[in-house]
Amino acid sequence: MEIAVETRNITKRFEKGRVVALDNVSIYVKKGEIFTLLGPSGSGKSTLLRIIDGLEEPDSGDVFIDGKCVTHVPAHKRDVCMVFQRLALFPHKNVFENVAFGLKMHKIDKNEIKKRVEETLWKVELNPEIYALRFPHQLSGGEMQRVALARALVLRPAVILFDEPLSSLDKRLRDKMRVELKQILKRFNLTAIYVTHDQEEAFVLSDRMAIINKGKILQEGTPRELYEKPQSSFIANFLGDTNIFKGVIKQMKGNLVIIELQDGICITANYTETPPISRDVLVSLKAEKIVLSDRPLFENHLEATVKEAIFVGEKIIYVVELNKELTLKVIEKNFGKTWRKGDRVLVNWLPDDIILIPE
Amino acid sequence: MGKTIAKSSIFLNFACVLISAFILIPVVIIFLTSLDPAKYIRFPPSGFSLLWYEYFFSNKVWQNGLLNSVYVAVLNTIISVPCGILAAYAYRKYTFKLKNIFNTIMIIPYVTPSLLVGIALLMAFGRTILRGTYFIVAIAHALWSTSFIYILMQAALSNYDFTYEEAAKDLGANLFQMFSEVTLPLLKSAFIAAILFAFISSFGEVTMAIFLVTSKTVTLPVLLWTSLKYELHPVATVASVICIIFAIVIFMLITKFFGTGMLSKIGM
């Protein structure tokens, strides 16, 4: 396993040290991997990206690119390229000049520049004959994205950094560009760090991802690992639609735990790794893992009343009430039997889908 | 809708003509008077001749005045344009200690009455070797002019995205390349406007200059003022016309490079 980028114990403070933007952050990115930093706005993810790019210096800690320490190397001498949130295509330069910019700065021979720029424009599916002489203001949102990507790609950097470049596009185009971006990155076996606050974007793009909040990396792993095995209630809440409850462990037998949520309402869960330490636990249950029925389907089932049924097209979101204080969010496909407000139902789930959060 | 606009435009046109006429009255009067061959200033003029223009351009004193004004204006431009631009750039781009105080200090010369600046500089440098030099006049002008360019550039930079510079650095540009490839082309028209403003504000300035010049370094506006005060010589009208022409040409250039939008932004 070759490491393309690594940060070690990066700490960065702003406003004379009053605001901690990054707190002892260590991540690594393997060669050919798409690594996503997912976090809410203000979590420090963009700052980390700017430190890797060289636009900011960390207060402490080190950045390694291709095994070399570059902490004090200025941005223009680092083998990384960034695709900016607002793209920052030079408005006074045409597409060719924009893409050629980096090569020109590195004093590459003119013919070589022309060859590489055209080659790269083809890579991002822009025909140079049509686009080379256009200016940024003559391009559509999607075309501008491609030019911004080409401008970074053409330098063949060790790693390409993305600072939420798709956030300005409308949803449909964003969904399309995401998939295309992933295809391009994978086709040319490029290493990328992608920063976003959009969970779906992170899931679509990432090989591996990290969740960052308040300047700290909370957990890292594959999208599935994070989704299925959150290690904190923040992550459980942040990813997907999650029901989180406090409970008390009543009984443990083998791998099964019986947890009492409230007087008389008990659920069964599996634990696979370490057993819970304290009797008080948090349990998480994803909204889409619950099935509503009129007959019991699985061992775990409870009676409930439908309080809300919200139709959102391909799915229906239900809010069901177990008792006055316990409500659940349930997401079902718009398929088969659907329920209406006031219906008495049974809520069912598999013990495997209950996640005990070690907190 | 279309009809209302058409109707009101008659009034609008009328108002425009009236206001323009009002504004132009002094200019027209001065221009016509400058063509009068009479030996004293009067209105309406009695004839038409270029006599006083000939006199202006053949007279050493007035020639020197014109040249001195150009020297001072050029010197002021060289001093105040880089200072004003760099100060505004730093203010917009970086965070630093006492930033608000810095901003206030930069604006003070713009709001200080120039009479006071003139007297203060006379008192400070009146007995030094700088007394009466072009340099001290240019310094006085540069105080005001730096402050003004600082305000002007703030307006220009409010539309400027520093991410372009970061993108340039990211793509391998060193500081010099970043400036010549990105900063300069994007801010070119603002820079040119700053140069023109600096030049014209200094060229026509009289209040500070009057304290600081000697007979050798006397500038055109100061000559004009003394001539009007002590002799009422008709050549003064020619000097006025020349000042006005300079101003008009430069303002036309400014609007060409800068557009009128920026002028309204800084309240001109």
XYZ file of C-alpha atoms in Angstrom:
627
model
C 0.000 0.000 0.000
C 1.514 3.271 -1.101
C 0.499 6.427 0.709
C -0.038 9.507 -1.476
C -0.884 12.037 1.215
C -0.620 11.966 4.949
C -1.232 14.550 7.637
C 0.184 14.020 11.110
C -1.297 15.741 14.163
C -2.347 18.876 12.316
C -3.577 21.634 14.623
C -4.741 25.015 13.404
C -6.256 27.893 15.358
C -7.913 31.023 14.054
C -8.611 34.448 15.527
C -5.590 34.615 17.811
C -6.062 31.070 18.992
C -9.623 31.482 20.175
C -11.144 29.223 17.524
C -9.705 25.754 17.047
C -10.238 24.861 13.399
C -8.331 21.595 13.452
C -7.440 19.603 16.519
C -4.683 17.042 16.116
C -5.897 15.705 12.788
C -4.163 12.718 11.218
C -5.385 11.171 7.985
C -3.787 9.210 5.166
C -4.827 8.702 1.572
C -3.664 5.756 -0.485
C -2.528 6.037 -4.103
C -5.424 5.792 -6.538
C -7.980 6.271 -3.808
C -10.842 8.757 -3.555
C -10.938 9.908 0.041
C -13.764 12.105 1.269
C -13.867 14.434 4.233
C -17.489 14.723 5.236
C -18.603 17.219 7.825
C -21.011 20.051 8.522
C -20.031 23.591 7.593
C -17.426 25.027 9.937
C -16.102 21.585 10.827
C -12.605 22.395 9.572
C -12.678 20.235 6.457
C -11.843 23.025 4.024
C -9.063 24.265 6.293
C -7.462 20.827 6.232
C -7.688 20.832 2.437
C -6.075 24.282 2.259
C -3.279 23.117 4.554
C -2.624 20.123 2.288
C -2.626 22.469 -0.729
C -0.258 24.899 0.999
C -2.591 27.887 1.104
C -2.515 27.813 4.906
C 0.180 26.706 7.298
C -0.692 24.541 10.295
C 0.206 25.753 13.805
C 1.647 22.339 14.442
C 1.790 18.982 12.728
C 3.117 17.904 9.339
C 1.931 17.215 5.819
C 3.516 14.520 3.678
C 3.055 14.167 -0.057
C 4.546 11.080 -1.681
C 6.448 10.443 1.521
C 8.141 13.859 1.577
C 7.436 16.378 4.314
C 6.031 19.520 2.643
C 4.737 21.397 5.699
C 6.790 24.488 4.897
C 6.816 24.189 1.112
C 4.730 26.989 -0.482
C 1.635 26.118 -2.518
C 3.184 26.788 -5.903
C 5.921 24.237 -5.292
C 3.671 21.401 -4.119
C 2.652 18.545 -6.341
C -1.059 18.991 -5.574
C -3.864 20.801 -7.363
C -7.136 22.081 -6.075
C -10.534 22.391 -7.708
C -12.038 25.345 -5.858
C -15.565 25.655 -4.576
C -16.201 28.666 -6.803
C -13.958 27.046 -9.444
C -11.949 30.276 -9.892
C -11.552 29.885 -13.634
C -9.599 32.942 -14.769
C -12.270 35.145 -16.359
C -9.818 36.925 -18.663
C -8.429 33.709 -20.117
C -10.130 31.300 -22.500
C -10.524 27.572 -21.881
C -7.215 26.721 -23.519
C -5.314 29.392 -21.558
C -6.997 28.352 -18.316
C -6.022 24.719 -18.739
C -2.552 25.657 -20.017
C -1.909 27.998 -17.064
C -0.165 25.490 -14.793
C 2.012 24.149 -17.604
C 2.973 27.686 -18.612
C 3.979 28.473 -15.030
C 6.187 25.385 -15.065
C 7.826 26.643 -18.292
C 6.807 23.648 -20.390
C 7.538 23.796 -24.124
C 4.707 25.365 -26.209
C 4.046 22.334 -28.432
C 4.013 20.059 -25.435
C 1.517 22.410 -23.727
C -0.806 22.308 -26.734
C -0.639 18.523 -26.878
C -1.304 18.042 -23.182
C -4.104 20.604 -22.968
C -5.963 19.021 -25.884
C -5.414 15.540 -24.499
C -6.791 16.646 -21.126
C -9.815 18.398 -22.609
C -10.687 15.131 -24.346
C -10.331 13.335 -21.024
C -13.009 15.532 -19.469
C -15.144 15.120 -22.579
C -14.760 18.617 -23.960
C -13.921 18.818 -27.653
C -10.966 21.242 -27.879
C -12.029 22.366 -31.350
C -15.300 23.637 -29.932
C -14.251 24.811 -26.480
C -10.602 25.902 -26.600
C -11.326 29.535 -27.480
C -14.414 30.048 -25.319
C -14.271 32.172 -22.195
C -15.586 31.018 -18.825
C -18.652 33.276 -19.045
C -19.647 31.487 -22.250
C -19.758 28.079 -20.551
C -22.558 26.275 -18.748
C -22.164 25.191 -15.114
C -21.277 21.639 -16.092
C -18.737 22.773 -18.698
C -17.074 25.066 -16.169
C -16.732 22.110 -13.792
C -14.998 20.135 -16.529
C -12.597 22.961 -17.341
C -11.749 23.359 -13.649
C -11.071 19.634 -13.439
C -8.978 19.713 -16.634
C -6.927 22.636 -15.274
C -5.924 20.462 -12.313
C -5.613 17.168 -14.236
C -3.263 18.557 -16.861
C -0.462 18.916 -14.301
C -0.720 15.221 -13.355
C -0.427 16.029 -9.644
C 0.169 13.410 -6.976
C -3.237 14.265 -5.590
C -6.181 16.417 -6.648
C -8.110 18.269 -3.963
C -11.791 19.089 -4.357
C -13.440 21.739 -2.205
C -17.152 21.078 -2.757
C -16.920 22.048 -6.422
C -20.369 20.702 -7.268
C -22.268 22.613 -4.606
C -23.299 25.430 -6.950
C -25.005 23.135 -9.463
C -28.662 22.172 -9.411
C -29.464 18.722 -8.067
C -29.937 16.918 -11.362
C -26.665 18.148 -12.864
C -24.871 17.550 -9.575
C -25.963 13.903 -9.513
C -24.747 13.472 -13.085
C -21.400 15.250 -12.542
C -20.666 13.197 -9.431
C -20.857 9.925 -11.307
C -18.834 11.343 -14.213
C -16.211 12.712 -11.869
C -15.830 9.335 -10.217
C -15.524 7.621 -13.608
C -12.827 10.053 -14.762
C -10.851 9.749 -11.523
C -11.039 5.960 -11.625
C -10.316 5.634 -15.342
C -7.006 7.475 -14.949
C -6.285 5.979 -11.531
C -6.011 9.371 -9.829
C -5.715 10.106 -6.137
C -8.242 12.576 -4.785
C -9.338 14.187 -1.560
C -12.868 15.435 -1.736
C -14.442 17.748 0.809
C -18.213 17.918 1.122
C -21.073 18.373 3.550
C -23.333 16.233 1.371
C -23.607 12.663 2.602
C -24.865 11.299 -0.701
C -21.970 12.924 -2.559
C -19.515 11.362 -0.128
C -21.101 7.932 -0.505
C -21.178 8.069 -4.305
C -17.550 9.160 -4.639
C -15.601 7.625 -1.787
C -13.458 4.593 -1.527
C -12.802 5.636 2.024
C -14.060 8.584 3.994
C -13.658 10.358 7.301
C -16.216 12.253 9.284
C -15.002 15.496 10.742
C -16.750 17.705 13.268
C -15.454 20.661 15.283
C -11.957 20.105 13.950
C -11.746 16.460 14.971
C -11.834 13.316 12.885
C -14.567 11.231 14.513
C -14.326 8.070 12.473
C -12.944 6.841 9.187
C -13.642 3.860 7.007
C -15.586 2.817 3.930
C -18.985 4.448 3.464
C -20.669 1.184 4.438
C -18.627 0.791 7.621
C -19.526 4.286 8.739
C -23.156 3.874 7.889
C -23.599 0.451 9.455
C -21.245 0.835 12.420
C -21.249 4.399 13.672
C -19.132 4.827 16.775
C -20.893 7.912 18.051
C -24.387 9.310 18.091
C -23.157 12.261 16.014
C -22.259 9.966 13.150
C -25.365 7.826 13.580
C -27.404 11.021 13.351
C -25.369 12.603 10.579
C -25.602 9.661 8.180
C -29.035 8.717 6.992
C -32.323 9.001 8.866
C -31.707 7.562 12.272
C -33.798 6.818 15.340
C -31.705 7.102 18.484
C -32.854 5.991 21.916
C -31.469 5.768 25.383
C -31.862 2.358 26.922
C -30.803 0.151 29.806
C -29.406 -3.329 29.354
C -31.674 -5.822 31.090
C -30.180 -9.116 30.103
C -27.354 -10.563 28.015
C -27.293 -14.065 26.594
C -24.668 -15.097 24.068
C -24.540 -12.409 21.481
C -27.998 -11.162 22.278
C -28.747 -8.192 24.503
C -32.161 -7.242 25.743
C -32.498 -3.519 26.147
C -35.329 -1.760 27.891
C -36.135 1.558 26.243
C -38.882 2.510 28.646
C -41.211 0.804 31.072
C -42.088 -2.447 29.461
C -40.794 -1.640 25.960
C -37.901 -3.989 25.339
C -35.903 -4.709 22.208
C -33.347 -7.344 21.312
C -30.038 -6.502 19.685
C -26.975 -8.378 18.499
C -23.518 -7.249 19.297
C -20.711 -8.565 17.238
C -17.592 -6.874 18.527
C -16.873 -5.752 22.049
C -19.717 -6.117 24.533
C -21.151 -2.909 25.950
C -19.390 -1.654 29.076
C -22.100 0.182 30.957
C -25.725 -0.675 31.499
C -26.870 2.610 29.998
C -26.572 2.547 26.240
C -27.596 4.431 23.130
C -29.207 2.419 20.409
C -29.597 3.494 16.832
C -32.020 2.168 14.261
C -32.091 3.437 10.685
C -35.494 4.518 9.420
C -35.304 2.337 6.306
C -34.558 -0.832 8.318
C -38.014 -0.786 9.874
C -40.930 -2.594 8.241
C -44.539 -1.793 9.028
C -47.060 -4.629 8.940
C -50.342 -5.774 10.398
C -48.978 -9.200 11.359
C -45.691 -9.815 13.190
C -42.866 -10.439 10.697
C -39.760 -10.721 12.899
C -39.022 -11.416 16.512
C -38.587 -7.704 17.255
C -41.945 -6.106 16.811
C -43.893 -3.490 18.706
C -47.349 -2.009 18.394
C -47.656 1.533 17.188
C -49.979 4.149 15.699
C -49.248 6.041 12.490
C -49.046 9.780 13.346
C -47.852 11.099 9.998
C -47.588 9.686 6.494
C -45.571 11.934 4.179
C -45.568 11.096 0.507
C -42.273 12.029 -1.210
C -42.612 10.155 -4.512
C -40.419 7.082 -4.555
C -40.769 6.638 -0.811
C -43.128 7.358 2.048
C -41.937 8.736 5.368
C -43.957 7.645 8.406
C -43.821 8.896 11.925
C -45.197 6.213 14.223
C -45.869 6.472 17.921
C -45.073 3.615 20.289
C -46.344 5.592 23.252
C -46.530 9.262 24.230
C -42.767 9.674 24.522
C -41.457 7.233 21.948
C -41.848 7.970 18.268
C -40.036 6.383 15.338
C -39.270 7.593 11.880
C -39.868 4.925 9.258
C -39.078 5.075 5.548
C -40.778 2.617 3.224
C -40.710 2.284 -0.527
C -43.845 3.443 -2.290
C -44.774 -0.174 -2.997
C -47.384 -2.642 -1.831
C -49.491 -1.763 1.158
C -49.243 1.832 2.349
C -50.596 3.245 5.585
C -52.634 6.228 6.594
C -52.638 8.487 9.603
C -54.313 6.795 12.562
C -53.713 3.200 11.389
C -52.664 0.686 14.049
C -49.532 -1.080 12.854
C -46.730 -3.347 14.000
C -43.171 -2.082 13.635
C -40.674 -4.839 12.825
C -36.886 -5.008 12.525
C -34.076 -7.521 12.688
C -31.880 -7.633 15.813
C -28.820 -7.087 13.564
C -30.083 -3.672 12.565
C -30.048 -2.331 16.098
C -26.699 -0.683 16.622
C -25.304 -0.157 20.086
C -23.358 3.072 20.145
C -20.330 2.970 22.433
C -20.599 6.318 24.147
C -45.517 50.811 -19.095
C -43.821 51.761 -22.361
C -46.072 54.790 -22.710
C -45.275 56.190 -19.276
C -41.581 55.964 -20.000
C -42.008 57.755 -23.344
C -44.027 60.547 -21.759
C -41.733 61.161 -18.832
C -38.706 61.129 -21.111
C -39.764 64.492 -22.547
C -39.538 66.013 -19.082
C -36.410 64.060 -18.420
C -34.767 65.382 -21.574
C -35.828 68.904 -20.723
C -34.432 68.601 -17.215
C -31.187 67.169 -18.537
C -30.705 70.026 -20.971
C -31.431 72.588 -18.277
C -29.044 71.055 -15.753
C -26.292 70.599 -18.343
C -26.651 74.242 -19.381
C -26.394 75.327 -15.760
C -23.287 73.255 -15.214
C -21.667 74.468 -18.421
C -22.248 78.203 -17.844
C -18.932 78.904 -16.079
C -16.965 76.783 -18.542
C -18.557 78.496 -21.524
C -18.032 81.955 -20.040
C -14.381 81.270 -19.349
C -13.880 79.763 -22.771
C -15.475 82.717 -24.571
C -13.609 85.245 -22.436
C -10.299 83.539 -23.213
C -10.891 84.319 -26.888
C -11.453 88.029 -26.224
C -8.436 90.143 -27.354
C -9.277 92.888 -24.792
C -6.598 93.840 -22.234
C -8.794 93.140 -19.223
C -11.263 90.395 -18.328
C -14.867 91.185 -19.189
C -18.055 89.519 -20.336
C -19.541 89.375 -22.911
C -16.410 89.387 -25.088
C -15.986 91.994 -27.755
C -14.092 90.008 -30.337
C -12.416 86.809 -31.320
C -8.700 86.109 -31.305
C -6.102 83.666 -30.072
C -3.955 86.536 -28.775
C -3.843 85.398 -25.137
C -3.233 81.799 -26.097
C -0.169 82.955 -27.996
C 0.838 85.022 -24.988
C 0.367 82.050 -22.638
C 2.540 79.714 -24.680
C 5.266 82.280 -25.320
C 5.493 83.549 -21.747
C 8.203 81.867 -19.615
C 6.340 82.260 -16.339
C 3.172 80.557 -17.540
C 5.100 77.901 -19.433
C 7.025 77.112 -16.266
C 3.800 77.004 -14.288
C 2.349 74.430 -16.667
C 5.529 72.343 -16.588
C 5.778 72.592 -12.792
C 2.202 71.375 -12.467
C 3.015 68.400 -14.677
C 6.165 67.595 -12.662
C 4.301 67.751 -9.383
C 1.395 65.714 -10.730
C 3.712 63.007 -12.075
C 5.699 62.887 -8.843
C 2.507 62.683 -6.816
C 1.250 59.836 -9.034
C 4.479 57.903 -8.571
C 4.227 58.242 -4.795
C 0.518 57.900 -4.105
C -0.603 55.212 -6.571
C 1.561 52.360 -5.233
C 0.907 53.430 -1.628
C -2.858 53.679 -2.025
C -3.185 50.469 -4.033
C -0.985 48.395 -1.728
C -2.710 49.682 1.400
C -6.169 48.836 0.036
C -4.952 45.444 -1.193
C -3.492 44.594 2.202
C -6.642 45.738 3.959
C -8.843 43.517 1.789
C -6.650 40.451 1.639
C -5.133 39.992 5.065
C -6.207 39.978 8.656
C -3.831 41.839 10.913
C -3.720 43.605 14.249
C -5.328 47.061 14.562
C -6.898 46.700 11.145
C -9.739 49.095 11.938
C -7.349 51.733 13.215
C -5.275 51.312 10.055
C -8.400 51.895 7.994
C -9.249 55.083 9.889
C -5.725 56.436 9.583
C -5.797 55.843 5.835
C -8.963 57.890 5.461
C -7.946 60.837 7.688
C -6.030 62.821 5.002
C -9.056 62.597 2.714
C -11.289 64.295 5.278
C -8.759 66.802 6.678
C -9.171 70.315 5.185
C -6.318 70.776 2.710
C -5.661 74.271 4.067
C -4.542 72.700 7.359
C -2.363 70.140 5.616
C -0.687 72.942 3.653
C 0.006 75.031 6.744
C 1.169 72.009 8.749
C 3.657 70.962 6.082
C 4.899 74.529 5.733
C 5.544 74.673 9.470
C 7.207 71.284 9.502
C 9.432 71.670 6.437
C 9.544 75.452 5.875
C 13.039 75.686 7.303
C 14.479 72.521 5.811
C 16.093 71.972 2.435
C 12.778 70.549 1.249
C 11.233 74.013 1.355
C 9.789 75.028 -1.981
C 10.801 71.834 -3.807
C 8.570 69.847 -6.163
C 8.992 67.007 -3.757
C 7.340 68.719 -0.803
C 4.392 69.850 -2.951
C 4.028 66.314 -4.303
C 4.170 64.920 -0.754
C 1.345 67.242 0.297
C -0.712 66.128 -2.679
C 0.207 62.493 -2.107
C -1.262 62.610 1.394
C -4.670 63.425 0.019
C -4.266 61.376 -3.101
C -3.087 58.171 -1.341
C -6.092 58.399 0.892
C -8.387 58.893 -2.076
C -6.867 56.028 -4.074
C -7.165 53.830 -0.999
C -10.927 54.491 -0.967
C -11.187 54.059 -4.728
C -9.364 50.713 -4.634
C -11.530 49.479 -1.771
C -14.467 49.856 -4.130
C -12.644 48.080 -6.959
C -11.463 45.243 -4.700
C -14.924 44.649 -3.273
C -15.719 42.980 -6.610
C -12.414 41.153 -6.756
C -12.175 37.496 -5.802
C -8.840 36.646 -4.167
C -9.498 32.971 -4.960
C -8.109 33.694 -8.444
C -4.754 34.411 -6.832
C -4.943 31.258 -4.743
C -5.779 29.271 -7.877
C -2.742 30.756 -9.612
C -0.473 29.822 -6.691
C -2.030 26.378 -6.533
C -1.220 25.858 -10.223
C 2.435 26.734 -9.684
C 2.641 30.500 -10.156
C 5.203 32.309 -8.005
C 4.376 35.769 -6.639
C 5.598 37.607 -9.728
C 3.778 35.282 -12.135
C 0.626 35.523 -10.045
C 0.733 39.308 -10.198
C 1.442 39.595 -13.911
C -0.892 36.789 -15.036
C -3.848 37.281 -12.716
C -3.839 40.333 -10.438
C -2.692 42.893 -12.993
C -5.009 41.902 -15.876
C -8.024 41.600 -13.574
C -7.434 44.955 -11.848
C -5.930 46.766 -14.830
C -8.740 49.263 -15.312
C -8.833 50.104 -11.609
C -5.080 50.718 -11.650
C -5.350 53.006 -14.678
C -8.195 54.932 -13.082
C -6.112 55.344 -9.923
C -3.224 56.780 -11.954
C -5.484 59.231 -13.775
C -7.217 60.338 -10.584
C -3.890 60.871 -8.858
C -2.608 62.942 -11.757
C -5.612 65.209 -12.150
C -6.223 65.779 -8.445
C -2.653 67.014 -8.097
C -2.610 68.980 -11.355
C -5.507 71.220 -10.350
C -4.712 71.557 -6.620
C -4.162 75.057 -5.261
C -4.919 75.182 -1.524
C -1.919 73.169 -0.320
C 0.410 74.209 -3.133
C 0.006 77.901 -2.375
C 1.803 77.458 0.958
C 4.569 75.304 -0.348
C 5.760 76.629 -3.724
C 8.395 79.270 -4.476
C 8.614 81.389 -7.623
C 10.647 78.576 -9.178
C 8.263 75.756 -8.420
C 5.006 77.642 -8.689
C 2.293 75.504 -10.268
C -0.288 76.563 -12.830
C -3.261 76.765 -10.433
C -1.203 78.871 -7.990
C -0.121 81.207 -10.788
C -3.712 81.456 -11.874
C -4.849 82.316 -8.395
C -2.200 85.007 -7.846
C -2.779 86.447 -11.293
C -6.507 86.728 -10.656
C -5.951 88.200 -7.239
C -3.344 90.851 -8.117
C -3.656 91.713 -11.810
C -6.860 90.236 -13.327
C -4.747 89.560 -16.398
C -6.748 87.989 -19.309
C -4.165 85.181 -19.699
C -5.669 83.722 -16.545
C -8.689 82.672 -18.584
C -6.410 80.751 -20.937
C -4.793 79.002 -17.974
C -8.265 78.119 -16.711
C -9.244 76.656 -20.057
C -6.091 74.537 -20.058
C -6.859 73.237 -16.550
C -10.404 72.423 -17.601
C -9.289 70.610 -20.753
C -6.844 68.486 -18.739
C -9.600 67.578 -16.298
C -12.157 66.753 -18.976
C -9.786 64.579 -20.996
C -8.726 62.654 -17.920
C -12.269 62.106 -16.689
C -13.221 60.826 -20.125
C -10.335 58.374 -19.934
C -11.409 57.306 -16.449
C -14.950 56.551 -17.536
C -13.571 54.676 -20.527
C -11.391 52.409 -18.390
C -13.409 52.285 -15.236
C -17.019 52.775 -16.266
C -19.361 55.100 -14.453
C -20.433 52.375 -12.031
C -17.312 52.668 -9.922
C -17.607 56.457 -9.712
C -21.073 56.220 -8.222
C -19.824 53.586 -5.810
C -17.317 55.919 -4.213
C -19.804 58.767 -4.239
C -18.410 60.855 -7.071
